[in-house]
């Protein structure tokens, strides 16, 4: 009996703690949005963060995109050739990338490359009292440090996802057309006929935008909320990657269910 | 009528919750142009006093006035205005690691004033010259020694010519030469700026050399105060123990614990 009570108590405490933190995170993001003015008035602040979050992620995004596209080319050909529709490999590669893999895999990579860096940087700035020093200089750290990083991530993410998809389609082309010898005209014309600007490219863009908000929100909040110790910052960095991955996959299911209902 | 002191705390108490007070019944003044030290062991609440003065936290009871403003009821907008007249040196400098020495010192000017870049450049070089580091303006914080970083942070602290400087443990972790340099700088800059300063420290020797008045804090209370000369001659047990660095005295060496013998015997 004692044991069951303790179990429920612990469960309740965890749920309570999670809801409290979600509340903090929500109030935090509202504060970030309210104090976002300087991020756009002094756009150089945000450009710097686009560089660190976006440009510095280009290598991992392009290389991963290339390999994912090449794998899709191989697998797609292997399956489609059984139904004598090897020509459709182009549309299969493009649709998989634009609808799902581009936004999702790019966001996962973005979370582990840029999200963790944002968390660690803000967490260390807090640990070394840089944020407190800023506050004592009458400069709000949310406006000066957090908001530019947030917008830098939100702006970078859709662009990275687009680059991932483009490089991936090129990888699929390399395998299917150059290596295997699928007809080039069929590859591209099938793709052009199958891909719809609104429902495929547009929805993929919306997904990557939503993932960008989720990942950067988690990253800046975990950094700002990190306990000011080495252990605290490392824990926060891990939490950013774990929660981002869960958020991306969960949101992807919800968005897919809303966007593609077999219409 | 006497001039109002820059800082005046009257019977200030502070606690994070109602049951445990971090500070109780603190009264102190920092007159204009003076250098005042708050001394006490680690964790006695000294830094909390600085936080109250900076408006990071508010007193639970009592009256705290900085530049004549009541810190218990001040609004955030006013607080930001007030902070423009304050400078603070953090324990390890708290330099912005992603900015160069020059940009660190320029930071408050760029953020808080509309001065043109050419004037900011001259001002930054003047501030760096005052701390002897004009030649280091192109370095990054990680290229500086501890003492140099502290001096850059000092230059940044005085960037907007504050009327009240606050120093949080400015001497911690410095070699004797850097320590003497920082000590002299604090005194010189205070007098040159016509500012008032408050130093939180546990470095007895260096601070007694430079300050005008000392408050001793222990367990969240002010237990002794006086000029450096009076403090050196004081017969009060805690002050003697602190000034002469004795391990055991009125402040016990042991953290409160059950009787040693009983605990070892497992009872």
Coordinates of C-alpha atoms in Angstrom, one line a residue:
Chain A
X1 CA 0.0 0.0 0.0
X2 CA 2.8 2.3 1.0
X3 CA 4.6 1.5 -2.2
X4 CA 1.6 2.2 -4.4
X5 CA 1.0 5.6 -2.7
X6 CA 4.6 6.5 -3.1
X7 CA 4.4 5.5 -6.8
X8 CA 1.3 7.7 -7.4
X9 CA 3.0 10.5 -5.4
X10 CA 6.1 10.4 -7.5
X11 CA 4.1 10.2 -10.7
X12 CA 2.0 13.2 -9.6
X13 CA 5.1 15.2 -8.7
X14 CA 6.6 14.5 -12.1
X15 CA 3.4 15.5 -14.0
X16 CA 3.1 18.6 -11.8
X17 CA 6.8 19.5 -12.5
X18 CA 6.4 19.0 -16.2
X19 CA 3.3 21.2 -16.4
X20 CA 5.0 23.9 -14.4
X21 CA 8.0 23.9 -16.7
X22 CA 5.7 24.0 -19.7
X23 CA 4.1 27.1 -18.2
X24 CA 7.5 28.7 -17.7
X25 CA 8.4 27.9 -21.2
X26 CA 5.2 29.4 -22.5
X27 CA 5.7 32.6 -20.6
X28 CA 9.3 32.6 -21.7
X29 CA 8.4 32.4 -25.4
X30 CA 5.8 35.2 -25.0
X31 CA 8.6 37.4 -23.4
X32 CA 10.9 36.5 -26.3
X33 CA 8.2 37.5 -28.9
X34 CA 7.4 40.7 -26.9
X35 CA 11.1 41.7 -26.9
X36 CA 11.8 40.7 -30.5
X37 CA 11.9 44.3 -31.8
X38 CA 15.7 44.7 -31.7
X39 CA 16.2 41.4 -33.5
X40 CA 14.6 43.1 -36.6
X41 CA 15.5 46.7 -36.1
X42 CA 19.1 45.8 -35.7
X43 CA 19.0 42.9 -38.1
X44 CA 22.8 42.4 -37.9
X45 CA 22.2 40.7 -34.5
X46 CA 20.0 38.1 -36.2
X47 CA 22.2 37.7 -39.2
X48 CA 25.0 36.7 -36.9
X49 CA 22.8 34.0 -35.5
X50 CA 21.7 32.9 -38.9
X51 CA 25.3 32.4 -39.7
X52 CA 26.0 30.3 -36.6
X53 CA 22.8 28.3 -36.7
X54 CA 22.2 28.1 -40.4
X55 CA 25.4 28.5 -42.4
X56 CA 27.5 26.4 -40.0
X57 CA 24.9 23.6 -40.4
X58 CA 25.2 23.6 -44.2
X59 CA 27.9 20.8 -44.4
X60 CA 26.1 18.3 -42.2
X61 CA 22.7 19.1 -43.9
X62 CA 24.1 18.8 -47.5
X63 CA 26.1 15.6 -46.9
X64 CA 23.2 13.9 -45.1
X65 CA 20.8 15.1 -47.8
X66 CA 23.0 13.6 -50.5
X67 CA 23.2 10.2 -48.8
X68 CA 19.5 10.1 -47.9
X69 CA 18.7 10.9 -51.6
X70 CA 21.0 8.3 -52.8
X71 CA 19.5 5.6 -50.5
X72 CA 16.0 6.7 -51.7
X73 CA 17.2 6.2 -55.3
X74 CA 18.5 2.7 -54.6
X75 CA 15.5 1.5 -52.5
X76 CA 13.0 3.3 -54.7
X77 CA 14.3 1.7 -57.9
X78 CA 14.6 -1.8 -56.2
X79 CA 10.9 -1.7 -55.2
X80 CA 9.4 0.1 -58.2
X81 CA 11.2 -2.1 -60.8
X82 CA 9.1 -5.0 -59.5
X83 CA 6.0 -3.3 -60.7
X84 CA 7.7 -2.2 -63.9
X85 CA 7.4 1.4 -62.9
X86 CA 11.1 2.3 -62.5
X87 CA 10.4 5.6 -64.3
X88 CA 8.5 6.7 -61.2
X89 CA 11.6 6.7 -59.0
X90 CA 12.0 10.4 -59.6
X91 CA 8.6 11.3 -58.2
X92 CA 9.1 8.9 -55.3
X93 CA 12.4 10.4 -54.3
X94 CA 11.0 14.0 -54.6
X95 CA 7.8 13.3 -52.7
X96 CA 9.5 11.5 -49.9
X97 CA 12.0 14.3 -49.5
X98 CA 9.7 17.2 -49.8
X99 CA 6.8 15.9 -47.7
X100 CA 8.7 14.0 -44.9
X101 CA 12.4 13.4 -45.0
X102 CA 13.5 16.9 -45.9
X103 CA 11.8 18.7 -43.0
X104 CA 12.1 15.9 -40.4
X105 CA 15.7 14.8 -40.9
X106 CA 16.9 18.3 -41.5
X107 CA 15.2 19.4 -38.2
X108 CA 16.7 16.4 -36.3
X109 CA 20.1 17.3 -37.6
X110 CA 19.5 21.0 -36.9
X111 CA 18.5 20.2 -33.3
X112 CA 21.7 18.2 -32.7
X113 CA 24.0 20.6 -34.5
X114 CA 22.6 24.1 -33.9
X115 CA 20.0 23.6 -31.1
X116 CA 22.5 22.0 -28.7
X117 CA 25.0 24.8 -29.5
X118 CA 22.4 27.5 -28.7
X119 CA 21.6 25.8 -25.4
X120 CA 25.2 25.4 -24.4
X121 CA 26.1 29.0 -25.3
X122 CA 23.2 30.6 -23.5
X123 CA 23.7 28.2 -20.5
X124 CA 27.4 29.1 -20.3
X125 CA 26.7 32.8 -20.6
X126 CA 24.4 32.4 -17.6
X127 CA 26.9 30.3 -15.7
X128 CA 29.7 32.9 -16.2
X129 CA 27.3 35.7 -15.1
X130 CA 27.4 37.3 -18.6
X131 CA 23.6 37.5 -18.6
X132 CA 23.5 39.0 -15.1
X133 CA 26.2 41.6 -16.2
X134 CA 24.0 42.5 -19.2
X135 CA 21.1 43.0 -16.9
X136 CA 23.1 45.2 -14.6
X137 CA 24.0 47.3 -17.7
X138 CA 20.3 47.9 -18.2
X139 CA 20.3 45.7 -21.3
X140 CA 17.6 42.9 -21.3
X141 CA 19.3 39.6 -22.1
X142 CA 16.1 38.2 -23.6
X143 CA 16.1 41.0 -26.1
X144 CA 19.8 41.1 -26.8
X145 CA 20.8 37.4 -26.5
X146 CA 17.8 35.1 -26.7
X147 CA 15.5 36.8 -29.3
X148 CA 18.2 37.0 -32.1
X149 CA 19.1 33.4 -31.6
X150 CA 15.4 32.4 -31.7
X151 CA 14.8 34.2 -34.9
X152 CA 18.1 33.1 -36.4
X153 CA 17.0 29.5 -35.9
X154 CA 13.4 30.0 -37.1
X155 CA 14.7 31.7 -40.3
X156 CA 17.4 29.2 -40.9
X157 CA 15.4 26.0 -40.5
X158 CA 13.1 26.2 -43.6
X159 CA 16.1 27.1 -45.8
X160 CA 18.1 24.2 -44.4
X161 CA 15.2 21.8 -45.1
X162 CA 14.9 23.1 -48.6
X163 CA 18.6 22.6 -49.2
X164 CA 18.3 19.1 -47.8
X165 CA 15.6 18.2 -50.2
X166 CA 17.3 19.7 -53.2
X167 CA 20.6 18.0 -52.5
X168 CA 18.6 14.8 -51.8
X169 CA 16.8 14.9 -55.1
X170 CA 20.2 15.4 -56.8
X171 CA 21.5 12.3 -54.9
X172 CA 18.5 10.3 -56.1
X173 CA 19.2 11.5 -59.7
X174 CA 22.8 10.4 -59.4
X175 CA 21.9 6.9 -58.4
X176 CA 18.8 6.3 -60.5
X177 CA 19.8 8.1 -63.7
X178 CA 23.6 8.1 -63.8
X179 CA 24.3 4.8 -62.0
X180 CA 21.3 2.6 -62.8
X181 CA 20.3 4.2 -66.1
X182 CA 16.7 5.1 -65.6
X183 CA 15.5 7.3 -68.5
X184 CA 16.4 10.9 -67.6
X185 CA 13.4 12.5 -69.3
X186 CA 11.0 10.1 -67.5
X187 CA 12.8 10.8 -64.2
X188 CA 12.3 14.5 -64.3
X189 CA 8.9 14.7 -66.1
X190 CA 7.3 12.1 -63.7
X191 CA 8.6 14.2 -60.9
X192 CA 7.3 17.4 -62.3
X193 CA 3.9 15.9 -62.9
X194 CA 3.7 14.3 -59.4
X195 CA 4.9 17.2 -57.2
X196 CA 2.3 19.9 -56.4
X197 CA 3.6 23.3 -55.3
X198 CA 0.9 23.8 -52.6
X199 CA 0.4 20.4 -51.1
X200 CA 3.9 19.0 -51.3
X201 CA 6.4 21.9 -51.4
X202 CA 4.1 24.2 -49.4
X203 CA 3.2 21.7 -46.7
X204 CA 6.9 20.7 -46.4
X205 CA 7.8 24.3 -45.9
X206 CA 5.1 24.7 -43.2
X207 CA 6.4 21.6 -41.5
X208 CA 10.0 22.9 -41.5
X209 CA 8.9 26.3 -40.2
X210 CA 7.0 24.6 -37.3
X211 CA 9.9 22.4 -36.5
X212 CA 12.2 25.4 -36.6
X213 CA 10.1 27.2 -34.0
X214 CA 9.8 24.1 -31.8
X215 CA 13.6 23.3 -31.9
X216 CA 14.8 26.8 -31.3
X217 CA 12.2 27.5 -28.6
X218 CA 13.3 24.3 -26.7
X219 CA 17.0 25.3 -27.3
X220 CA 16.8 28.9 -26.0
X221 CA 14.5 27.9 -23.1
X222 CA 16.7 25.1 -21.9
X223 CA 19.8 27.3 -22.1
X224 CA 18.1 30.2 -20.2
X225 CA 16.7 27.8 -17.6
X226 CA 19.8 25.7 -17.2
X227 CA 21.2 25.5 -13.6
X228 CA 24.4 27.6 -13.6
X229 CA 26.8 24.7 -13.2
X230 CA 28.8 22.5 -15.6
X231 CA 26.4 19.7 -14.8
X232 CA 23.4 21.9 -15.4
X233 CA 24.5 23.0 -18.8
X234 CA 25.4 19.5 -20.0
X235 CA 22.0 18.3 -18.8
X236 CA 20.2 21.1 -20.6
X237 CA 22.1 20.4 -23.8
X238 CA 21.0 16.7 -23.7
X239 CA 17.4 17.7 -22.9
X240 CA 17.4 20.0 -25.9
X241 CA 18.3 17.2 -28.3
X242 CA 16.0 14.7 -26.7
X243 CA 13.0 17.0 -26.4
X244 CA 13.5 18.4 -29.9
X245 CA 13.6 14.9 -31.4
X246 CA 10.4 14.0 -29.6
X247 CA 8.7 17.3 -30.5
X248 CA 9.7 17.0 -34.2
X249 CA 8.4 13.5 -34.6
X250 CA 5.2 14.2 -32.6
X251 CA 4.5 17.4 -34.5
X252 CA 5.2 15.6 -37.8
X253 CA 2.5 13.1 -37.1
X254 CA 0.0 15.8 -36.2
X255 CA 0.9 17.9 -39.2
X256 CA 0.8 15.0 -41.6
X257 CA -2.6 13.9 -40.3
X258 CA -3.9 17.4 -40.9
X259 CA -2.3 18.0 -44.3
X260 CA -2.5 14.6 -46.1
X261 CA -5.8 12.9 -45.5
X262 CA -5.8 10.8 -48.6
X263 CA -7.4 13.6 -50.6
Chain B
X1 CA 20.8 69.8 5.5
X2 CA 23.3 66.9 5.0
X3 CA 23.6 65.5 1.5
X4 CA 21.7 62.3 1.0
X5 CA 24.0 59.3 0.8
X6 CA 24.1 57.4 -2.5
X7 CA 23.1 54.2 -0.8
X8 CA 21.2 53.8 2.4
X9 CA 19.8 50.6 3.8
X10 CA 17.7 50.8 7.0
X11 CA 16.8 47.6 8.9
X12 CA 16.6 45.6 5.6
X13 CA 15.7 42.0 5.8
X14 CA 15.6 39.6 2.9
X15 CA 14.7 35.9 2.6
X16 CA 13.8 33.7 -0.4
X17 CA 11.0 32.3 1.8
X18 CA 9.4 33.4 5.0
X19 CA 11.0 30.8 7.2
X20 CA 14.7 31.5 6.5
X21 CA 16.2 35.0 6.3
X22 CA 19.4 35.5 4.3
X23 CA 19.8 39.0 5.6
X24 CA 18.3 40.4 8.8
X25 CA 18.2 43.9 10.0
X26 CA 20.9 45.3 7.8
X27 CA 21.6 49.1 8.1
X28 CA 24.4 50.7 6.2
X29 CA 25.2 53.9 4.2
X30 CA 27.5 54.7 1.4
X31 CA 28.2 58.4 1.4
X32 CA 29.0 60.2 -1.8
X33 CA 32.6 59.8 -2.9
X34 CA 33.4 57.1 -0.4
X35 CA 34.7 53.5 -0.8
X36 CA 32.9 51.1 1.5
X37 CA 33.7 47.5 2.0
X38 CA 31.4 44.7 3.0
X39 CA 33.4 41.9 4.6
X40 CA 32.5 38.5 5.8
X41 CA 33.0 34.8 5.3
X42 CA 31.8 33.0 2.2
X43 CA 28.0 32.6 2.0
X44 CA 27.2 35.2 4.7
X45 CA 24.9 37.2 2.4
X46 CA 27.3 39.9 1.1
X47 CA 26.5 39.3 -2.6
X48 CA 22.8 39.3 -1.8
X49 CA 23.2 42.9 -0.5
X50 CA 24.6 43.9 -4.0
X51 CA 21.7 42.2 -5.6
X52 CA 19.3 44.2 -3.5
X53 CA 21.1 47.4 -4.5
X54 CA 21.0 46.5 -8.2
X55 CA 17.3 45.8 -7.9
X56 CA 17.7 42.2 -9.0
X57 CA 15.9 41.2 -5.8
X58 CA 13.7 43.3 -3.4
X59 CA 13.9 43.5 0.3
X60 CA 11.4 41.6 2.3
X61 CA 11.2 44.4 4.9
X62 CA 13.0 47.6 5.7
X63 CA 13.9 50.5 3.5
X64 CA 16.5 50.4 0.8
X65 CA 17.3 53.7 -1.1
X66 CA 19.7 54.1 -4.0
X67 CA 20.1 57.6 -5.4
X68 CA 17.1 58.5 -3.4
X69 CA 14.9 55.9 -5.1
X70 CA 13.0 53.4 -2.9
X71 CA 14.1 50.0 -4.1
X72 CA 11.1 48.2 -2.6
X73 CA 8.6 49.9 -4.8
X74 CA 10.6 50.9 -7.9
X75 CA 9.1 50.0 -11.3
X76 CA 11.1 48.1 -13.9
X77 CA 11.4 51.1 -16.3
X78 CA 12.7 53.3 -13.5
X79 CA 15.0 50.5 -12.4
X80 CA 16.6 50.4 -15.9
X81 CA 17.1 54.1 -15.7
X82 CA 18.7 53.7 -12.3
X83 CA 21.1 51.0 -13.5
X84 CA 22.5 53.3 -16.1
X85 CA 24.0 55.2 -13.2
X86 CA 25.5 52.0 -11.7
X87 CA 28.5 49.9 -12.7
X88 CA 29.2 46.4 -11.5
X89 CA 32.3 44.3 -11.6
X90 CA 31.5 40.6 -11.3
X91 CA 33.6 38.1 -9.5
X92 CA 35.3 36.7 -12.6
X93 CA 34.7 39.7 -14.8
X94 CA 31.8 38.2 -16.8
X95 CA 33.2 39.5 -20.1
X96 CA 31.2 38.6 -23.2
X97 CA 33.2 35.7 -24.5
X98 CA 32.0 36.2 -28.1
X99 CA 33.2 39.9 -28.2
X100 CA 36.7 41.3 -28.4
X101 CA 38.1 43.5 -25.5
X102 CA 37.2 46.6 -27.5
X103 CA 33.6 45.5 -28.2
X104 CA 33.1 44.4 -24.6
X105 CA 34.0 47.9 -23.4
X106 CA 32.0 49.5 -26.2
X107 CA 28.9 47.3 -25.4
X108 CA 27.2 49.5 -22.8
X109 CA 27.9 52.6 -25.0
X110 CA 26.4 51.0 -28.1
X111 CA 23.4 49.6 -26.3
X112 CA 22.6 52.5 -24.0
X113 CA 23.7 55.7 -25.9
X114 CA 23.3 57.1 -29.4
X115 CA 27.0 58.2 -29.6
X116 CA 28.5 58.0 -33.1
X117 CA 31.0 55.2 -33.6
X118 CA 34.0 57.5 -33.8
X119 CA 33.3 58.9 -30.3
X120 CA 32.7 55.4 -29.0
X121 CA 36.1 54.4 -30.3
X122 CA 37.9 57.3 -28.5
X123 CA 35.9 56.6 -25.3
X124 CA 36.7 52.9 -25.3
X125 CA 40.4 53.6 -25.9
X126 CA 40.4 56.1 -23.0
X127 CA 38.7 53.6 -20.6
X128 CA 41.1 50.9 -21.7
X129 CA 44.0 53.3 -21.2
X130 CA 42.8 54.0 -17.7
X131 CA 43.2 50.4 -16.8
X132 CA 46.4 50.1 -18.7
X133 CA 45.1 47.8 -21.4
X134 CA 44.8 50.1 -24.5
X135 CA 47.3 47.8 -26.3
X136 CA 45.1 44.8 -25.7
X137 CA 41.9 46.2 -27.4
X138 CA 42.1 43.6 -30.2
X139 CA 42.3 40.5 -28.1
X140 CA 39.5 38.1 -27.3
X141 CA 38.6 37.4 -23.6
X142 CA 40.1 33.9 -23.7
X143 CA 43.5 35.4 -24.6
X144 CA 43.6 37.4 -21.3
X145 CA 45.0 36.4 -18.0
X146 CA 42.6 36.5 -15.0
X147 CA 43.9 39.9 -13.8
X148 CA 43.7 41.4 -17.3
X149 CA 40.1 40.1 -17.7
X150 CA 39.2 41.7 -14.4
X151 CA 40.7 45.0 -15.6
X152 CA 38.8 44.9 -18.9
X153 CA 35.6 44.2 -17.0
X154 CA 36.5 47.2 -14.8
X155 CA 36.9 49.4 -17.9
X156 CA 33.5 48.1 -19.1
X157 CA 32.0 48.8 -15.7
X158 CA 33.0 52.4 -15.8
X159 CA 32.1 52.8 -19.5
X160 CA 29.2 55.1 -18.9
X161 CA 30.9 56.9 -15.9
X162 CA 28.7 55.4 -13.2
X163 CA 28.0 57.3 -10.0
X164 CA 27.9 54.0 -8.0
X165 CA 30.3 51.2 -8.6
X166 CA 29.7 47.8 -7.1
X167 CA 32.5 45.2 -6.9
X168 CA 31.7 41.5 -6.2
X169 CA 34.8 39.8 -4.9
X170 CA 37.2 41.8 -7.2
X171 CA 40.3 40.2 -5.6
X172 CA 39.3 36.5 -5.9
X173 CA 41.8 34.3 -7.6
X174 CA 44.4 36.9 -8.5
X175 CA 48.2 36.9 -8.0
X176 CA 49.6 39.5 -5.6
X177 CA 50.6 41.9 -8.3
X178 CA 47.3 41.8 -10.2
X179 CA 45.6 42.1 -6.8
X180 CA 47.4 45.2 -5.9
X181 CA 46.8 46.7 -9.4
X182 CA 43.0 46.1 -9.1
X183 CA 43.0 47.5 -5.6
X184 CA 44.8 50.7 -6.7
X185 CA 42.5 51.0 -9.8
X186 CA 39.4 50.7 -7.7
X187 CA 40.6 53.5 -5.4
X188 CA 41.9 55.8 -8.3
X189 CA 38.8 55.3 -10.5
X190 CA 36.5 56.0 -7.6
X191 CA 38.2 59.3 -6.9
X192 CA 38.7 60.3 -10.5
X193 CA 35.0 59.6 -11.4
X194 CA 33.8 61.2 -8.2
X195 CA 31.8 58.1 -7.8
X196 CA 30.9 56.0 -4.7
X197 CA 31.9 52.4 -4.5
X198 CA 30.9 49.4 -2.5
X199 CA 33.2 46.4 -2.4
X200 CA 32.1 42.9 -1.4
X201 CA 35.2 41.0 -0.4
X202 CA 36.9 38.7 2.0
X203 CA 40.4 39.9 1.2
X204 CA 41.3 41.8 4.4
X205 CA 44.7 43.1 3.7
X206 CA 44.0 44.7 0.3
X207 CA 40.7 46.1 1.1
X208 CA 41.7 47.7 4.4
X209 CA 44.5 49.5 2.5
X210 CA 42.1 51.2 0.1
X211 CA 38.6 51.6 1.6
X212 CA 37.2 54.4 3.8
X213 CA 34.8 52.3 5.9
X214 CA 34.2 48.7 6.6
X215 CA 31.1 46.7 7.5
X216 CA 31.5 43.1 8.8
X217 CA 28.7 40.8 7.8
X218 CA 28.2 37.4 9.4
X219 CA 25.1 35.1 9.1
X220 CA 23.2 37.9 7.4
X221 CA 23.8 40.5 10.1
X222 CA 26.1 43.4 10.4
X223 CA 28.1 42.6 13.4
X224 CA 30.8 45.3 13.4
X225 CA 31.7 48.4 11.4
X226 CA 34.4 51.1 11.5
X227 CA 37.2 52.8 9.6
X228 CA 40.2 50.6 8.6
X229 CA 42.3 51.8 11.5
X230 CA 39.6 51.2 14.0
X231 CA 39.0 47.7 12.6
X232 CA 42.7 46.8 12.8
X233 CA 42.7 47.7 16.5
X234 CA 39.3 46.2 17.3
X235 CA 39.1 43.8 20.2
X236 CA 35.7 42.3 19.1
X237 CA 36.3 38.6 18.9
X238 CA 34.8 38.1 15.3
X239 CA 36.7 41.1 13.9
X240 CA 39.9 39.9 15.4
X241 CA 39.4 36.4 14.1
X242 CA 38.6 37.7 10.6
X243 CA 41.2 40.3 10.3
X244 CA 44.0 38.1 11.6
X245 CA 42.7 35.0 9.8
X246 CA 42.3 32.5 12.7
X247 CA 40.7 29.2 11.9
X248 CA 38.7 28.9 15.1
X249 CA 37.2 31.5 17.3
X250 CA 33.9 33.2 17.8
X251 CA 32.9 31.6 14.5
X252 CA 33.3 27.9 15.0
X253 CA 35.4 25.8 12.7
X254 CA 32.8 22.9 12.7
X255 CA 29.5 23.0 10.8
X256 CA 26.7 22.1 13.4
X257 CA 26.7 18.3 13.8
X258 CA 25.6 15.7 16.3
X259 CA 28.3 14.8 18.9
X260 CA 31.2 13.2 17.1
X261 CA 31.5 10.2 19.4
X262 CA 27.8 9.3 19.2
X263 CA 27.8 9.5 15.4
X264 CA 30.9 7.3 15.1
X265 CA 29.4 4.8 17.5
X266 CA 26.3 4.6 15.2
X267 CA 23.8 5.9 17.8

